[in-house]
Tab-separated table of C-alpha atoms (C1' of nucleotides) in Angstrom:
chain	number	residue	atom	x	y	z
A	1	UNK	CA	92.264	142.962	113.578
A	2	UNK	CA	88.433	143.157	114.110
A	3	UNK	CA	86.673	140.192	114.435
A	4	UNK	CA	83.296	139.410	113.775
A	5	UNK	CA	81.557	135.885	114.227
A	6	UNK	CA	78.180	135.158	115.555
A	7	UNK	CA	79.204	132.465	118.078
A	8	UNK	CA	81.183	134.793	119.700
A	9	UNK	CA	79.640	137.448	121.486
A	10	UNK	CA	82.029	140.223	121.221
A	11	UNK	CA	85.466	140.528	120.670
A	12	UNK	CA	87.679	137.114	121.406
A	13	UNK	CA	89.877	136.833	124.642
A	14	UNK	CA	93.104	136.816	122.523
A	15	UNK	CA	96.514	135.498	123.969
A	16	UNK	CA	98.847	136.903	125.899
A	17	UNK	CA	102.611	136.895	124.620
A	18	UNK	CA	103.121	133.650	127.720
A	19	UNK	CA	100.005	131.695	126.591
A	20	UNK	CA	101.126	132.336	123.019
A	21	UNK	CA	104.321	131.024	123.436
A	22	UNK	CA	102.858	128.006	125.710
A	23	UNK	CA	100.795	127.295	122.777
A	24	UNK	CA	103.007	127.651	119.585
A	25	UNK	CA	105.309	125.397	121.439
A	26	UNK	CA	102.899	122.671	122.435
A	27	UNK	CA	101.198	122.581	118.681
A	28	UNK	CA	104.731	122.722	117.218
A	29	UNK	CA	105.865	119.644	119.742
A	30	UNK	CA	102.610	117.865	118.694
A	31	UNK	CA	103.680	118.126	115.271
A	32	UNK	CA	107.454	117.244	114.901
A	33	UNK	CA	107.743	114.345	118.062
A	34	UNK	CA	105.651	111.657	117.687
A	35	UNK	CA	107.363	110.845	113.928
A	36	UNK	CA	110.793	111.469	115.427
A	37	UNK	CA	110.177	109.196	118.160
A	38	UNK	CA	108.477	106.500	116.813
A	39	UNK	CA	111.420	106.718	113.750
A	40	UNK	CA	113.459	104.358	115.255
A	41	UNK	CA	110.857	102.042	116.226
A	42	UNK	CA	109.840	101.997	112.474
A	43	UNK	CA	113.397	101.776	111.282
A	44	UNK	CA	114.435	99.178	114.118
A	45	UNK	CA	111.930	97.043	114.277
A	46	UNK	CA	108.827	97.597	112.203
A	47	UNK	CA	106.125	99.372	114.488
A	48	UNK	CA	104.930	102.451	114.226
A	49	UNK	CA	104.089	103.782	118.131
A	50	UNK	CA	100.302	103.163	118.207
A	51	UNK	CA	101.458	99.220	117.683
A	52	UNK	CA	103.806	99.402	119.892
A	53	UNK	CA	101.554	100.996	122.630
A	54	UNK	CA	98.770	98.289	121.776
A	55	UNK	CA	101.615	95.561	122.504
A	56	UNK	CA	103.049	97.168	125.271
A	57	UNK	CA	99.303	97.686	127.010
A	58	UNK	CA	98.277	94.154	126.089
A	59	UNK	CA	101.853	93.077	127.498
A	60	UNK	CA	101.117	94.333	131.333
A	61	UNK	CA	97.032	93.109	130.979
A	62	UNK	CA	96.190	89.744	132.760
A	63	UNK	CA	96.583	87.077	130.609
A	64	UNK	CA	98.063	89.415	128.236
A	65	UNK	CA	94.745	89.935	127.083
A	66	UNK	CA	92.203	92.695	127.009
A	67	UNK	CA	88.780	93.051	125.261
A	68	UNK	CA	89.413	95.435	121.587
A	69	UNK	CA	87.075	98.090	123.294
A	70	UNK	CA	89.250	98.581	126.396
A	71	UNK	CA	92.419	98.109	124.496
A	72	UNK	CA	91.189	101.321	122.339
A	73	UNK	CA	90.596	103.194	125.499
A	74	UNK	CA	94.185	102.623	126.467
A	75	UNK	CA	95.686	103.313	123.167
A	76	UNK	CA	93.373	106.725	122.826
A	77	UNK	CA	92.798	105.088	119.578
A	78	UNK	CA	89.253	104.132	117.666
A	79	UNK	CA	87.794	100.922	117.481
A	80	UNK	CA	87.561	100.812	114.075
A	81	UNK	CA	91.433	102.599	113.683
A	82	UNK	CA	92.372	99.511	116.507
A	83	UNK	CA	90.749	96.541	114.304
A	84	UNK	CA	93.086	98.282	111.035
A	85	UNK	CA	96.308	97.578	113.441
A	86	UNK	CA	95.544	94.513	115.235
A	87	UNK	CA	94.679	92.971	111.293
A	88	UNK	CA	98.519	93.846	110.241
A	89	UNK	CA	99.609	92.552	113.778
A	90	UNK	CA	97.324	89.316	113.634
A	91	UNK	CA	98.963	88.767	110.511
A	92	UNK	CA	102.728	89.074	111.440
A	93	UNK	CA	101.542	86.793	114.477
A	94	UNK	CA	101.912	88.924	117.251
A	95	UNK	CA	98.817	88.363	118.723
A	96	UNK	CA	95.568	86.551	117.788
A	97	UNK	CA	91.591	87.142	117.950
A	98	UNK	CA	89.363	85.310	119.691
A	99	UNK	CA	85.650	86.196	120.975
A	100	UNK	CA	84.874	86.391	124.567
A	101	UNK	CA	83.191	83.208	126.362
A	102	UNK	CA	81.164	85.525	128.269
A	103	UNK	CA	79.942	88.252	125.568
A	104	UNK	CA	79.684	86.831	122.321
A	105	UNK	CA	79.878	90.474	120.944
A	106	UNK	CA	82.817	90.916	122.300
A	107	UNK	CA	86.424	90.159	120.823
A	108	UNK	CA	89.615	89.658	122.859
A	109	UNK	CA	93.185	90.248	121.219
A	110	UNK	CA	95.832	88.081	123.154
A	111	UNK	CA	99.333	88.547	122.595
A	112	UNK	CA	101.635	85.811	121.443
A	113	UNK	CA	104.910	84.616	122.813
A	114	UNK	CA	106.347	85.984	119.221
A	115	UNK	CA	104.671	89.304	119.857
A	116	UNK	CA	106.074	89.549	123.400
A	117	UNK	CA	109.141	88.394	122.277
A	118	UNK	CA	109.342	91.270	119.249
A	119	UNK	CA	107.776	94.446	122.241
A	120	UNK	CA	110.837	92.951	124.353
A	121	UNK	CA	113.396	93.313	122.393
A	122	UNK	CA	111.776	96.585	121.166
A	123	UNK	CA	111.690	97.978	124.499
A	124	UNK	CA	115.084	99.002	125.144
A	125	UNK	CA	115.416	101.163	121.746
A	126	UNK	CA	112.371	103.012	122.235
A	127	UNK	CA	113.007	104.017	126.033
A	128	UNK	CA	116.209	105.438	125.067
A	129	UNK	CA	114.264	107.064	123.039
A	130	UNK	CA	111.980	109.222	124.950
A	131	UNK	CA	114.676	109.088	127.496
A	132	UNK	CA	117.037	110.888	124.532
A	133	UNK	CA	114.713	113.290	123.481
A	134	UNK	CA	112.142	113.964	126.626
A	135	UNK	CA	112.865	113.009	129.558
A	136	UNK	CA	116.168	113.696	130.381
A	137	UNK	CA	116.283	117.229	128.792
A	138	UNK	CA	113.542	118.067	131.310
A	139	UNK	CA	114.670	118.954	135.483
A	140	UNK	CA	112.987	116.241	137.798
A	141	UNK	CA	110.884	119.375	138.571
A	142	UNK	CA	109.647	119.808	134.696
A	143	UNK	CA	108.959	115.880	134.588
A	144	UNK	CA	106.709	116.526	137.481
A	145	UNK	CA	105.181	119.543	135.940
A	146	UNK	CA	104.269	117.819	132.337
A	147	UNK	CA	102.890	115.355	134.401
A	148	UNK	CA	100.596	117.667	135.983
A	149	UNK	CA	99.968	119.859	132.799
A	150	UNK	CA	99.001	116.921	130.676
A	151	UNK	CA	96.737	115.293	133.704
A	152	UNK	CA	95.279	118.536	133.576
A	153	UNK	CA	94.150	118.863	130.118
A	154	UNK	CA	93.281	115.202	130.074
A	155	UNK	CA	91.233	115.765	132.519
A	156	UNK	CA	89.379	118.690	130.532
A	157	UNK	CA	89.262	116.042	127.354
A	158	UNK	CA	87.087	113.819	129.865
A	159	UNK	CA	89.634	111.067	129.780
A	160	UNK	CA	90.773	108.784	131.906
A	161	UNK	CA	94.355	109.911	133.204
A	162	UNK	CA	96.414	107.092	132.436
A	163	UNK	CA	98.911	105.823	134.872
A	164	UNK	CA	96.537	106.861	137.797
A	165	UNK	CA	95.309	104.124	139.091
A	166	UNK	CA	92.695	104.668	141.334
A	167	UNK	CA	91.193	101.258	140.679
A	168	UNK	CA	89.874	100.154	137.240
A	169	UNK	CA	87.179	97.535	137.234
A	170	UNK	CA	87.994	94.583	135.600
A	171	UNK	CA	87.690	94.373	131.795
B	1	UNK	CA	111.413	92.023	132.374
B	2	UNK	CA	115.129	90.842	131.229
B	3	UNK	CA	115.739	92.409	128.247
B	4	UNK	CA	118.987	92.217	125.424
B	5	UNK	CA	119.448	93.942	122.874
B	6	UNK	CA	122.447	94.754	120.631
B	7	UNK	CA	122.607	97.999	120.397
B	8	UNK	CA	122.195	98.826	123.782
B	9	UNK	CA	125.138	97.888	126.285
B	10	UNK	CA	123.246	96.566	129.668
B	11	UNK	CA	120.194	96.767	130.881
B	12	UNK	CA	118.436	100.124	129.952
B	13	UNK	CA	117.591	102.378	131.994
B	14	UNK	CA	113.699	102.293	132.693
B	15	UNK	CA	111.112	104.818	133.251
B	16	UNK	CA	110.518	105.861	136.980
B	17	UNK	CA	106.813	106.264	137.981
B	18	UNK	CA	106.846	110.129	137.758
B	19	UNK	CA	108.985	110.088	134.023
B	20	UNK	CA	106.405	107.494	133.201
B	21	UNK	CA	103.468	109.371	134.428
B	22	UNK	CA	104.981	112.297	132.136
B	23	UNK	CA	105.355	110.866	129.421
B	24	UNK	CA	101.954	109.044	129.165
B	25	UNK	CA	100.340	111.610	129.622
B	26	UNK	CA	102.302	113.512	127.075
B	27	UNK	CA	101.285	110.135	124.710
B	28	UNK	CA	97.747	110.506	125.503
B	29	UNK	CA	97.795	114.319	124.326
B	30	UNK	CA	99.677	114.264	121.019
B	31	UNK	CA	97.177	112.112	120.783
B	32	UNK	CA	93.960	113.533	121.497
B	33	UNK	CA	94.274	116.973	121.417
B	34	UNK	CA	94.758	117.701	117.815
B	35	UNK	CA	92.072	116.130	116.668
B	36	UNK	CA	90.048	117.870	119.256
B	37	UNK	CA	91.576	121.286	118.556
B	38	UNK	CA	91.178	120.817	115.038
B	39	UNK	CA	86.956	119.477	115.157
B	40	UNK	CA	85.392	123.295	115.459
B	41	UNK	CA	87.974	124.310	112.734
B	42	UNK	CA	86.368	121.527	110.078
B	43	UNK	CA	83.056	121.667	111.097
B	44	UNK	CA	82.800	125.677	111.176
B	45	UNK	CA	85.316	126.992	108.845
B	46	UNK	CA	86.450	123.680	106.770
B	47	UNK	CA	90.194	124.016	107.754
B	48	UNK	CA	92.552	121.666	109.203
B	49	UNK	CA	94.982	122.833	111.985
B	50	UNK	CA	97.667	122.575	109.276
B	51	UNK	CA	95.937	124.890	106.822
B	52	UNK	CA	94.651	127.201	109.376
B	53	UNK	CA	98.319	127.402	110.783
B	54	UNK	CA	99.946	128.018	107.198
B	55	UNK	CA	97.557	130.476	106.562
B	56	UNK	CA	98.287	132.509	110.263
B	57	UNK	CA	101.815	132.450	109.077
B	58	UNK	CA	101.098	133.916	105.813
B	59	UNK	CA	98.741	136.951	107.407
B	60	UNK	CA	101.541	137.623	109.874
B	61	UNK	CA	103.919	138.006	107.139
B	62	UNK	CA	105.694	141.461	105.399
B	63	UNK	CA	103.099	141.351	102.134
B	64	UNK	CA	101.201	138.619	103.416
B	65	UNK	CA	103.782	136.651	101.587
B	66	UNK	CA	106.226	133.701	102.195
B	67	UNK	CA	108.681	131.131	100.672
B	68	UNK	CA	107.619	128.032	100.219
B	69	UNK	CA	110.662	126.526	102.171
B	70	UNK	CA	110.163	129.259	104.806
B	71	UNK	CA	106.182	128.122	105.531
B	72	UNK	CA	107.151	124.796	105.818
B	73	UNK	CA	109.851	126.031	108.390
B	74	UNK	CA	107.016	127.737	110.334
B	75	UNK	CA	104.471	124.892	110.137
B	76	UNK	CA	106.895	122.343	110.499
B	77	UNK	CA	105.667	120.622	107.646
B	78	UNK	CA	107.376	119.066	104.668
B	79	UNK	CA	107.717	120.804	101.723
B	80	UNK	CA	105.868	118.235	99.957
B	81	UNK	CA	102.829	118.702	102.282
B	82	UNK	CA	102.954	121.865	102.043
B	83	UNK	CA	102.851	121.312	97.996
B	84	UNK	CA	99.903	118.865	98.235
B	85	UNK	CA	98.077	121.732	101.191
B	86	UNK	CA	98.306	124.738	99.046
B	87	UNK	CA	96.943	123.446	96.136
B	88	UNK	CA	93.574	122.998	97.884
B	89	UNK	CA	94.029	126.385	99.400
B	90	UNK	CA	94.904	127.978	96.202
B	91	UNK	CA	91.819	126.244	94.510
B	92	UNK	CA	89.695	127.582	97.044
B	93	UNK	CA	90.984	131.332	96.378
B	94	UNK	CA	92.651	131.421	99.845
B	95	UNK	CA	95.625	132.149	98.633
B	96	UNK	CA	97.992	132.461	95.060
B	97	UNK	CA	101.494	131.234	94.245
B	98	UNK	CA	104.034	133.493	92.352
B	99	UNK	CA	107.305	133.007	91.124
B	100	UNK	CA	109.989	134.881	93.105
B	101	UNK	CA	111.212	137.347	90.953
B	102	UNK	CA	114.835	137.426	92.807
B	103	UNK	CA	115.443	133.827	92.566
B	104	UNK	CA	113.855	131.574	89.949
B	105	UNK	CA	113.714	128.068	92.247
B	106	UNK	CA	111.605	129.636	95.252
B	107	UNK	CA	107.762	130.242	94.848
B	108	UNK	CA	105.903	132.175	96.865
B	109	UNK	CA	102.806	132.058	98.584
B	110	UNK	CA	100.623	135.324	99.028
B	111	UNK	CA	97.515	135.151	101.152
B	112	UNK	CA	95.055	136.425	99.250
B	113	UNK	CA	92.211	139.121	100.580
B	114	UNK	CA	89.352	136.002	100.637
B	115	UNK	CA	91.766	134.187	102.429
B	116	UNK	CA	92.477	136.573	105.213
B	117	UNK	CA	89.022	137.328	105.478
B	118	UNK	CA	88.657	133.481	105.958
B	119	UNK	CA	91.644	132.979	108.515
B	120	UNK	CA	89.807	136.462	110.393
B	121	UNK	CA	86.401	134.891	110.653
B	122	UNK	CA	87.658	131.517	111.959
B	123	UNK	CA	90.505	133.196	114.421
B	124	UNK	CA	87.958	133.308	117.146
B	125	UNK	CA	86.868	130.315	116.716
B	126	UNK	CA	89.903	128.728	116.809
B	127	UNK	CA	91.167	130.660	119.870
B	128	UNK	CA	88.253	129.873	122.070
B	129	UNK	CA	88.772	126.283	121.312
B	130	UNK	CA	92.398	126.612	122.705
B	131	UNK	CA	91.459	128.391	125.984
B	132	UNK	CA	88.723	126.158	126.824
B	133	UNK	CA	90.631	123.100	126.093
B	134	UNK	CA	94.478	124.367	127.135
B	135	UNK	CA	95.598	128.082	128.550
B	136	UNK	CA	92.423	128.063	130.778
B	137	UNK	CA	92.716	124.863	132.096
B	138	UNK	CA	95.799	125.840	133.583
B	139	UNK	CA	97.731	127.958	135.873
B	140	UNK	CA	99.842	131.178	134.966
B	141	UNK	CA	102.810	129.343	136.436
B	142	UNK	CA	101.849	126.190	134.273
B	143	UNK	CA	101.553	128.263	131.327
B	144	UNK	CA	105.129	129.238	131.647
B	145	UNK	CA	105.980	125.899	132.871
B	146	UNK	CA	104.516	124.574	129.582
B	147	UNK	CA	106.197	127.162	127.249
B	148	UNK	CA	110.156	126.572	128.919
B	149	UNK	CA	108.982	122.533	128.207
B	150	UNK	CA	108.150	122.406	124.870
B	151	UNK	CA	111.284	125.135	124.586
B	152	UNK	CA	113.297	122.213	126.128
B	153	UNK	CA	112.354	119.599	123.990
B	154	UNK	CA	111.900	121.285	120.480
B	155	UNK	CA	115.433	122.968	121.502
B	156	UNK	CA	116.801	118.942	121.801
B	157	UNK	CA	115.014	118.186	117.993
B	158	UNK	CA	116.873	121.069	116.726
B	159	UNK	CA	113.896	123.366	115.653
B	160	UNK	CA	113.751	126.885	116.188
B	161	UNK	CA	112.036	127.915	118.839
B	162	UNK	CA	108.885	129.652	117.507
B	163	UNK	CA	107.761	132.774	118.795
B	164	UNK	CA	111.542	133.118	121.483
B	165	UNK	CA	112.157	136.113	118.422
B	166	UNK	CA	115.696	136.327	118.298
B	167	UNK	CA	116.074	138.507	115.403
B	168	UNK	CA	115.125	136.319	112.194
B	169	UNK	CA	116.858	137.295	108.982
B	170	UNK	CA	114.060	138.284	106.470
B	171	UNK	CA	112.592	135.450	103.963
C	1	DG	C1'	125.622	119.402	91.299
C	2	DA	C1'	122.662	121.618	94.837
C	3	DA	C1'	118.391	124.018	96.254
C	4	DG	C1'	113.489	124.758	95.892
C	5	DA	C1'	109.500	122.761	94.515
C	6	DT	C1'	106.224	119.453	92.331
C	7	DT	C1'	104.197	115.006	91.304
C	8	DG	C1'	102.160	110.380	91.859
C	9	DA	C1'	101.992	106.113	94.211
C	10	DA	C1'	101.595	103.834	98.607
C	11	DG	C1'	100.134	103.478	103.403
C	12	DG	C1'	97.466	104.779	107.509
C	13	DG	C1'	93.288	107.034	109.830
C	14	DT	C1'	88.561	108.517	109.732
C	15	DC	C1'	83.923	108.100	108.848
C	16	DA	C1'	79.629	105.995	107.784
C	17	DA	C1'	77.466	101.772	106.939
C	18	DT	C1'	77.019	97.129	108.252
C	19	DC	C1'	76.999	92.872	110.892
C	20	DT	C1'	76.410	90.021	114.981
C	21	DT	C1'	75.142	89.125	119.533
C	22	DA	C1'	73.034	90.404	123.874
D	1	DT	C1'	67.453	98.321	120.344
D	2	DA	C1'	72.106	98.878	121.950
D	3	DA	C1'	76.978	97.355	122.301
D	4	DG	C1'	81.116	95.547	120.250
D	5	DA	C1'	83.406	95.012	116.203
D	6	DT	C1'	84.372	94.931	111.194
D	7	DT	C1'	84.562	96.701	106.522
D	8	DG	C1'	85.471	99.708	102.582
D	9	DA	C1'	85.758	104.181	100.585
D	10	DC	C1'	87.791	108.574	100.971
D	11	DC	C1'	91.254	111.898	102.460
D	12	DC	C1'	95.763	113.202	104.016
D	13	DT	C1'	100.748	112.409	104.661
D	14	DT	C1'	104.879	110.329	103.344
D	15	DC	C1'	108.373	108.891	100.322
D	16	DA	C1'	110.927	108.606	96.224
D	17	DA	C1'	111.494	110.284	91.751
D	18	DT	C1'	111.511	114.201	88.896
D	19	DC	C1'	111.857	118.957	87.206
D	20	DT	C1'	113.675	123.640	86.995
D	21	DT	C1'	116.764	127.094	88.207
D	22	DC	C1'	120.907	128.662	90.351
DNA sequence: GAAGATTGAAGGGTCAATCTTA
DNA sequence: TAAGATTGACCCTTCAATCTTC
């Protein structure tokens, strides 16, 4: 084929049978895991994985608390996609609004004793999960690698690498 | 945490640091990187990764020409997305849909001349986007690393591995 | 009855507009 | 004016029901 597109200066740096493959696989993994894994989390007990991350982050937060604008860093997630979720959560009482004392702009979700209860008992089905369908197909040396890959890329994205801690301020 | 939980015997086995590294990371990217991927495709060329994908398959095709049930085997997409995607495409001349004359239930989809024209203006486009955000972020050995991965994993779901061509019988 | 495909309703995410407080 | 957050409309996907052909 012959391209021809203005952005591009000449002909495109096309991929290479690896990269292809590499890339097929990742868009086609992108595409068929997050419904299969977050099916039994639906089926078992009501939450699709974006709740269940929002829980889970607000869960290991002081006070089991966080600000909506850093929980949506954490979740990769919009504010305005967040304040959608946390209005079905707020209403199956899993956690509750309240603005900040300091910032009057800003609004803290806190998680309930029900909602901690419900990510507990959660817990267990959705790590056999990814342990079922990830983790332990890969070699300790593969684990390792995605870990690397992904930091990589996530790194290109501009984000924050999750998991790294290399100190978060407070907040 | 002490967790119970029916279903599961004892206590589960948890995530160690490096699985959960791995698989946040992996979290963070289905989660990002599509949309990402997918912004130059709207904004230049008004496709979604899903349409752009469908309509690669279709151009790579004997007669430009596929099942229904066979590009939503390649896209992994339902058949009813696939329904509800095609219509748009076919309104916008991309592409047609015949009846197969061998069997009466399947329709086909033929890409039509606009629409590879379309998919060949945007290819570049869309390829760029992939190196600058994926292939060239990484390594040649993390390339490969990536492709055996995602092999791993899609192998576990049960999907055929796209683009490992082990001699696929035509249709 | 099964396979391929279509349809329409329901639910979630995105986007732009809006609101409130600093 | 900017930051944090909310709202509602629009679009896409899913799911179940339906249709046609084998």
């Amino acid at each position: 084929m012959a391209h021809a597109h203005p952005p591009q200066g000449a002909e495109p740096r096309w991929l290479s049978d690896e990269e292809r493959q590499a890339w097929i696989g990742l868009v086609a993994l992108m595409t068929v895991l997050p419904p299969t894994i977050e099916a039994p989390l639906r089926q078992g007990h009501q939450f699709m994985l974006f709740e269940y991350h929002a829980l889970a982050m607000l869960s290991e937060s002081p006070e089991r608390t966080l600000p909506l604008k850093a929980l949506a860093r954490l979740t990769n997630g919009s504010l305005s996609r967040l304040s959608h979720v946390l209005d079905r959560l707020e209403t199956r009482g899993l956690l509750m609004r309240r603005p900040s004392t300091q910032d009057g702009r800003v609004t803290e979700a806190v998680l309930t004793d029900a909602g901690f209860a419900a990510l507990a008992e959660a817990a267990p089905c959705h790590v056999a999960t990814v342990r079922q369908l990830v983790i332990d197909v890969l070699t300790p040396d593969q684990v390792d690698q995605l870990a690397d890959i992904t930091g990589a890329v996530l790194g290109r994205l501009g984000l924050d690498i999750p998991g790294a801690d290399t100190g978060r301020t407070q907040g």
